[in-house]
Short mmCIF file of C-alpha atoms in Angstrom, two decimals:
data_model
loop_
_atom_site.label_atom_id
_atom_site.label_comp_id
_atom_site.label_asym_id
_atom_site.label_seq_id
_atom_site.Cartn_x
_atom_site.Cartn_y
_atom_site.Cartn_z
CA UNK X 102 215.96 273.03 -10.17
CA UNK X 103 219.06 274.79 -8.90
CA UNK X 104 221.69 272.77 -7.08
CA UNK X 105 222.44 274.08 -3.61
CA UNK X 106 225.87 275.54 -3.01
CA UNK X 107 228.35 273.32 -1.17
CA UNK X 108 228.02 273.85 2.54
CA UNK X 109 231.13 275.47 4.02
CA UNK X 110 232.21 274.19 7.41
CA UNK X 111 231.39 276.35 10.41
CA UNK X 112 233.91 276.76 13.21
CA UNK X 113 233.71 278.30 16.66
CA UNK X 114 236.48 279.16 19.08
CA UNK X 115 236.71 277.57 22.52
CA UNK X 116 238.60 279.62 25.09
CA UNK X 117 239.55 277.99 28.38
CA UNK X 118 240.51 279.78 31.55
CA UNK X 119 244.26 279.31 30.86
CA UNK X 120 243.76 280.54 27.28
CA UNK X 121 242.23 283.77 28.61
CA UNK X 122 244.95 284.28 31.23
CA UNK X 123 247.62 284.16 28.52
CA UNK X 124 245.94 286.99 26.60
CA UNK X 125 247.10 289.50 29.22
CA UNK X 126 243.96 291.63 29.17
CA UNK X 127 244.33 294.46 31.70
CA UNK X 128 241.90 295.75 34.29
CA UNK X 129 241.90 299.10 32.51
CA UNK X 130 240.77 297.49 29.26
CA UNK X 131 237.95 295.68 31.05
CA UNK X 132 236.80 298.84 32.83
CA UNK X 133 236.71 300.69 29.51
CA UNK X 134 234.74 297.86 27.86
CA UNK X 135 232.21 297.89 30.69
CA UNK X 136 231.93 301.69 30.73
CA UNK X 137 231.36 301.63 26.97
CA UNK X 138 228.55 299.11 27.15
CA UNK X 139 226.86 300.90 30.08
CA UNK X 140 226.85 304.06 27.97
CA UNK X 141 225.50 302.05 25.02
CA UNK X 142 222.71 300.84 27.30
CA UNK X 143 221.95 304.45 28.19
CA UNK X 144 221.70 305.27 24.46
CA UNK X 145 219.34 302.36 23.81
CA UNK X 146 221.89 300.33 21.83
CA UNK X 147 221.43 297.10 23.77
CA UNK X 148 218.80 294.39 24.03
CA UNK X 149 218.56 292.03 26.95
CA UNK X 150 216.14 290.04 29.02
CA UNK X 151 216.25 289.93 32.84
CA UNK X 152 218.09 286.93 34.17
CA UNK X 153 216.21 283.77 35.00
CA UNK X 154 217.14 281.24 37.66
CA UNK X 155 217.35 277.47 37.57
CA UNK X 156 217.23 276.11 41.10
CA UNK X 157 218.04 272.38 41.17
CA UNK X 158 216.86 270.03 43.88
CA UNK X 159 220.23 270.07 45.65
CA UNK X 160 219.41 270.91 49.25
CA UNK X 161 220.11 274.61 48.81
CA UNK X 162 223.71 274.19 47.67
CA UNK X 163 223.24 276.73 44.90
CA UNK X 164 221.49 277.72 41.71
CA UNK X 165 222.16 278.75 38.11
CA UNK X 166 221.62 282.20 36.59
CA UNK X 167 220.87 282.39 32.88
CA UNK X 168 221.66 285.75 31.25
CA UNK X 169 220.88 286.78 27.66
CA UNK X 170 221.90 289.96 25.89
CA UNK X 171 222.79 291.77 22.67
CA UNK X 172 224.99 294.82 22.12
CA UNK X 173 224.44 296.60 18.80
CA UNK X 174 227.57 298.78 19.10
CA UNK X 175 230.06 295.89 19.12
CA UNK X 176 231.76 294.53 16.00
CA UNK X 177 230.43 295.08 12.50
CA UNK X 178 226.75 294.50 13.30
CA UNK X 179 226.54 293.70 16.99
CA UNK X 180 227.16 290.65 19.16
CA UNK X 181 224.65 288.46 21.01
CA UNK X 182 225.43 286.19 23.93
CA UNK X 183 224.09 283.81 26.55
CA UNK X 184 225.81 283.05 29.84
CA UNK X 185 225.03 280.35 32.39
CA UNK X 186 226.69 280.92 35.75
CA UNK X 187 226.38 278.82 38.85
CA UNK X 188 226.19 280.36 42.32
CA UNK X 189 227.26 277.61 44.71
CA UNK X 190 228.41 279.05 48.03
CA UNK X 191 229.78 275.77 49.56
CA UNK X 192 232.24 275.29 46.66
CA UNK X 193 235.14 276.57 48.76
CA UNK X 194 235.05 273.25 50.61
CA UNK X 195 235.97 271.58 47.32
CA UNK X 196 238.61 274.13 46.37
CA UNK X 197 236.34 275.50 43.62
CA UNK X 198 235.16 279.04 42.86
CA UNK X 199 231.64 279.73 44.04
CA UNK X 200 230.80 281.06 40.58
CA UNK X 201 231.65 278.94 37.52
CA UNK X 202 230.35 280.23 34.21
CA UNK X 203 230.13 279.49 30.50
CA UNK X 204 229.47 282.17 27.87
CA UNK X 205 228.45 281.59 24.25
CA UNK X 206 228.64 284.38 21.66
CA UNK X 207 226.64 284.52 18.42
CA UNK X 208 226.46 286.43 15.15
CA UNK X 209 223.08 288.22 15.45
CA UNK X 210 222.65 288.39 11.66
CA UNK X 211 222.83 284.63 11.10
CA UNK X 212 222.62 282.99 14.52
CA UNK X 213 225.95 281.27 13.89
CA UNK X 214 227.80 280.51 17.17
CA UNK X 215 231.13 282.32 17.37
CA UNK X 216 232.68 281.21 20.63
CA UNK X 217 232.37 279.15 23.80
CA UNK X 218 234.22 280.88 26.63
CA UNK X 219 235.07 279.95 30.19
CA UNK X 220 233.35 282.95 31.70
CA UNK X 221 234.44 282.49 35.30
CA UNK X 222 237.05 285.24 34.86
CA UNK X 223 234.63 287.28 32.72
CA UNK X 224 232.03 287.18 35.50
CA UNK X 225 234.49 288.27 38.17
CA UNK X 226 236.11 290.96 36.04
CA UNK X 227 232.95 292.54 34.63
CA UNK X 228 231.41 292.72 38.09
CA UNK X 229 234.47 294.41 39.55
CA UNK X 230 234.59 296.74 36.56
CA UNK X 231 230.93 297.71 37.05
CA UNK X 232 231.68 298.58 40.68
CA UNK X 233 234.64 300.65 39.47
CA UNK X 234 232.65 302.42 36.74
CA UNK X 235 229.95 303.28 39.25
CA UNK X 236 232.55 304.65 41.66
CA UNK X 237 234.22 306.67 38.89
CA UNK X 238 230.96 308.56 38.35
CA UNK X 239 229.31 308.46 41.78
CA UNK X 240 231.97 308.31 44.50
CA UNK X 241 233.78 311.37 45.78
CA UNK X 242 237.01 311.81 43.76
CA UNK X 243 238.90 312.27 47.02
CA UNK X 244 237.75 308.95 48.49
CA UNK X 245 240.53 307.51 50.66
CA UNK X 246 239.15 304.52 52.58
CA UNK X 247 237.62 301.42 50.97
CA UNK X 248 235.70 298.95 53.10
CA UNK X 249 234.94 295.58 51.50
CA UNK X 250 232.84 292.78 53.01
CA UNK X 251 233.28 289.42 51.31
CA UNK X 252 236.42 287.64 50.19
CA UNK X 253 235.39 285.30 47.40
CA UNK X 254 233.94 285.47 43.91
CA UNK X 255 234.22 289.00 42.55
CA UNK X 256 235.93 290.43 45.65
CA UNK X 257 239.44 290.59 44.20
CA UNK X 258 238.34 292.46 41.08
CA UNK X 259 236.21 294.84 43.13
CA UNK X 260 239.11 295.89 45.31
CA UNK X 261 241.92 295.95 42.75
CA UNK X 262 239.89 297.86 40.16
CA UNK X 263 238.76 300.44 42.70
CA UNK X 264 242.34 300.72 43.91
CA UNK X 265 243.43 301.47 40.34
CA UNK X 266 241.03 304.44 40.14
CA UNK X 267 241.45 306.06 43.56
CA UNK X 268 244.42 307.21 45.60
CA UNK X 269 243.43 305.11 48.61
CA UNK X 270 245.03 305.40 52.03
CA UNK X 271 243.58 302.13 53.33
CA UNK X 272 241.72 299.03 52.19
CA UNK X 273 239.73 297.22 54.88
CA UNK X 274 238.55 293.69 54.22
CA UNK X 275 236.46 291.22 56.15
CA UNK X 276 234.50 288.02 55.65
CA UNK X 277 232.73 285.47 57.79
CA UNK X 278 235.63 283.01 58.02
CA UNK X 279 238.93 284.31 59.50
CA UNK X 280 241.02 282.12 57.20
CA UNK X 281 239.18 283.48 54.16
CA UNK X 282 239.70 287.14 55.00
CA UNK X 283 243.34 286.61 55.96
CA UNK X 284 244.05 284.86 52.67
CA UNK X 285 242.21 287.60 50.77
CA UNK X 286 244.32 290.28 52.43
CA UNK X 287 247.51 288.36 51.68
CA UNK X 288 246.54 288.06 48.02
CA UNK X 289 245.69 291.76 47.79
CA UNK X 290 248.98 292.76 49.41
CA UNK X 291 250.79 291.06 46.54
CA UNK X 292 249.03 293.34 44.03
CA UNK X 293 248.88 296.75 45.70
CA UNK X 294 251.02 299.13 47.73
CA UNK X 295 247.92 300.43 49.51
CA UNK X 296 247.83 299.23 53.15
CA UNK X 297 245.36 296.37 53.59
CA UNK X 298 243.80 295.86 57.03
CA UNK X 299 241.79 292.81 58.05
CA UNK X 300 238.83 293.52 60.31
CA UNK X 301 236.81 291.12 62.41
CA UNK X 302 233.43 292.53 61.46
CA UNK X 303 231.53 294.28 58.69
CA UNK X 304 230.89 297.23 61.01
CA UNK X 305 234.61 297.74 61.58
CA UNK X 306 235.34 297.52 57.84
CA UNK X 307 232.62 300.03 56.93
CA UNK X 308 232.83 302.52 59.80
CA UNK X 309 234.02 305.84 58.34
CA UNK X 310 234.77 304.34 54.91
CA UNK X 311 234.31 306.50 51.80
CA UNK X 312 233.47 303.51 49.57
CA UNK X 313 231.54 300.57 51.03
CA UNK X 314 231.19 297.37 48.99
CA UNK X 315 229.04 294.56 50.36
CA UNK X 316 229.73 291.32 48.52
CA UNK X 317 228.96 288.79 51.23
CA UNK X 318 227.91 285.19 50.64
CA UNK X 319 225.05 284.86 53.11
CA UNK X 320 222.67 281.91 53.14
CA UNK X 321 220.00 283.83 55.10
CA UNK X 322 219.26 287.60 55.06
CA UNK X 323 220.99 289.64 57.80
CA UNK X 324 221.18 293.45 58.31
CA UNK X 325 224.98 293.76 58.21
CA UNK X 326 224.85 297.03 56.25
CA UNK X 327 222.71 299.64 58.01
CA UNK X 328 222.33 303.45 58.16
CA UNK X 329 224.72 303.86 61.08
CA UNK X 330 227.62 302.73 58.89
CA UNK X 331 226.99 305.11 55.98
CA UNK X 332 228.72 308.44 56.58
CA UNK X 333 228.29 311.72 54.72
CA UNK X 334 229.64 311.53 51.18
CA UNK X 335 229.79 307.73 51.15
CA UNK X 336 229.36 305.60 48.04
CA UNK X 337 227.68 302.27 48.80
CA UNK X 338 227.57 299.16 46.61
CA UNK X 339 225.54 296.24 48.00
CA UNK X 340 225.07 293.29 45.69
CA UNK X 341 225.12 290.05 47.63
CA UNK X 342 222.80 287.40 46.26
CA UNK X 343 221.17 287.04 49.67
CA UNK X 344 220.56 290.46 51.21
CA UNK X 345 222.89 291.81 53.89
CA UNK X 346 221.08 295.17 53.84
CA UNK X 347 218.85 296.50 56.61
CA UNK X 348 215.27 297.40 55.69
CA UNK X 349 215.85 301.05 56.63
CA UNK X 350 219.14 301.57 54.77
CA UNK X 351 217.53 303.68 52.04
CA UNK X 352 216.40 306.17 54.69
CA UNK X 353 220.06 307.22 54.98
CA UNK X 354 220.72 307.39 51.24
CA UNK X 355 220.24 310.50 49.08
CA UNK X 356 220.30 308.77 45.69
CA UNK X 357 219.75 305.19 44.58
CA UNK X 358 221.13 304.21 41.19
CA UNK X 359 220.67 300.83 39.48
CA UNK X 360 222.17 299.28 36.37
CA UNK X 361 218.70 298.57 34.94
CA UNK X 362 215.34 299.12 36.61
CA UNK X 363 213.60 296.23 34.87
CA UNK X 364 216.39 293.89 35.97
CA UNK X 365 216.20 295.27 39.50
CA UNK X 366 212.53 294.34 39.69
CA UNK X 367 213.00 290.77 38.44
CA UNK X 368 214.08 287.54 40.07
CA UNK X 369 213.97 286.27 43.62
CA UNK X 370 217.48 287.24 44.74
CA UNK X 371 219.43 290.44 45.30
CA UNK X 372 220.57 292.92 47.96
CA UNK X 373 217.53 295.21 47.62
CA UNK X 374 214.95 292.56 46.78
CA UNK X 375 212.95 293.35 49.93
CA UNK X 376 213.09 297.08 49.24
CA UNK X 377 211.65 296.63 45.75
CA UNK X 378 209.03 294.11 46.83
CA UNK X 379 207.76 296.38 49.62
CA UNK X 380 207.84 299.57 47.55
CA UNK X 381 210.67 301.24 49.49
CA UNK X 382 212.50 301.35 46.15
CA UNK X 383 210.22 302.25 43.27
CA UNK X 384 210.25 304.12 39.98
CA UNK X 385 209.40 307.25 41.98
CA UNK X 386 212.21 306.89 44.54
CA UNK X 387 214.87 305.64 42.10
CA UNK X 388 217.27 308.39 41.01
CA UNK X 389 218.54 306.90 37.76
CA UNK X 390 219.98 304.01 35.83
CA UNK X 391 223.76 304.27 35.58
CA UNK X 392 223.58 304.50 31.77
CA UNK X 393 221.48 307.64 32.09
CA UNK X 394 224.22 309.22 34.18
CA UNK X 395 226.99 308.23 31.75
CA UNK X 396 225.07 309.73 28.83
CA UNK X 397 224.20 312.93 30.69
CA UNK X 398 220.45 312.36 30.91
CA UNK X 399 220.58 312.40 34.71
CA UNK X 400 223.09 313.98 37.10
CA UNK X 401 225.52 311.88 39.10
CA UNK X 402 227.05 313.19 42.30
CA UNK X 403 226.09 316.80 42.85
CA UNK X 404 227.32 317.32 46.42
CA UNK X 405 230.34 316.19 48.44
CA UNK X 406 228.07 315.06 51.27
CA UNK X 407 225.60 313.05 49.20
CA UNK X 408 225.23 309.43 50.16
CA UNK X 409 224.81 307.46 46.93
CA UNK X 410 223.98 303.79 46.56
CA UNK X 411 224.53 301.73 43.40
CA UNK X 412 222.80 298.39 43.11
CA UNK X 413 224.00 296.42 40.12
CA UNK X 414 222.56 293.00 39.46
CA UNK X 415 225.09 292.00 36.78
CA UNK X 416 223.72 292.68 33.32
CA UNK X 417 224.16 290.19 30.50
CA UNK X 418 225.41 292.97 28.23
CA UNK X 419 228.51 293.30 30.43
CA UNK X 420 229.30 289.65 29.77
CA UNK X 421 228.80 290.17 26.04
CA UNK X 422 231.08 293.23 26.02
CA UNK X 423 233.91 291.64 27.99
CA UNK X 424 233.44 288.34 26.15
CA UNK X 425 233.75 290.20 22.83
CA UNK X 426 236.95 291.86 24.08
CA UNK X 427 238.33 288.42 24.98
CA UNK X 428 237.29 286.92 21.65
CA UNK X 429 238.80 289.71 19.56
CA UNK X 430 242.07 289.47 21.47
CA UNK X 431 242.06 285.68 21.03
CA UNK X 432 241.46 285.97 17.30
CA UNK X 433 244.41 288.36 16.97
CA UNK X 434 246.63 285.98 18.93
CA UNK X 435 245.14 282.84 17.33
CA UNK X 436 244.51 281.59 20.87
CA UNK X 437 242.17 278.87 22.02
CA UNK X 438 240.88 275.86 20.12
CA UNK X 439 238.84 275.94 16.91
CA UNK X 440 235.96 273.45 17.07
CA UNK X 441 234.03 272.21 14.03
CA UNK X 442 230.40 273.19 14.61
CA UNK X 443 228.95 271.66 11.43
#
């Protein structure tokens, strides 16, 4: 009988929010990581399951999203990951982000855990980067006015990453609470030379805008984004958890693009949930997945006057890609805390 080899200890790296901030990862690096994994998805180099929801008995305060994914093109033989992110809209009353997240990364060859990461920043950054990647390929290059509805969660990354890609003349921001939108504008003004204007309504923010991003935090559906606000050549990104989109919005859109069609059809939340459930958005009316456009399988913008809508649900593979970027940078800097797993 052969004696078993001595068991070597296994360690994983814990990275807190402050640990990640000190790494100095730039918006450009995050956009490139996200663009790379969207292209990998288009080439069939990813594996993921649609998100599932855990809705506690908490009086409607919020719910958890559980996302699972694998990216074969990362590292030596791919990286797998699972993220749990809460979506708790009243958190601002406690001085907390509405989305708090935890990401775990794994070696797909052995199942050994590699890292536990505060993914609150990862969630915000990868969502903003996905908006930016979509705009890079689908918005008019000469876009000058950005209208953004919503001031919390991923809003800051949405605006600053779009601002880094386009020569904007004006950024318009709004949200339900005046104090929230004023604070958002003040924060943006510290990070950009582009004029930031606060508006009192979604209609004022979107009217005549070249890029329209709807990231509201509604508790009940409301048609805040409707055909009358979408001008010729506009690029529209609605992704609120609870829909702020009118039922007839797609009548004014020339192309609808999603991050993943299977993901778009799953779950009980999302900006275009009603449109999918009623058949207004279907496999026949969908133009493409964004990965198909990045890999050249489908065309992106073909006309200056096209109205194009991108609905991205937030794929788990984005979390894995940005999490892997964070982990590799942390390993190089010996950042974070090593924890004995077994």
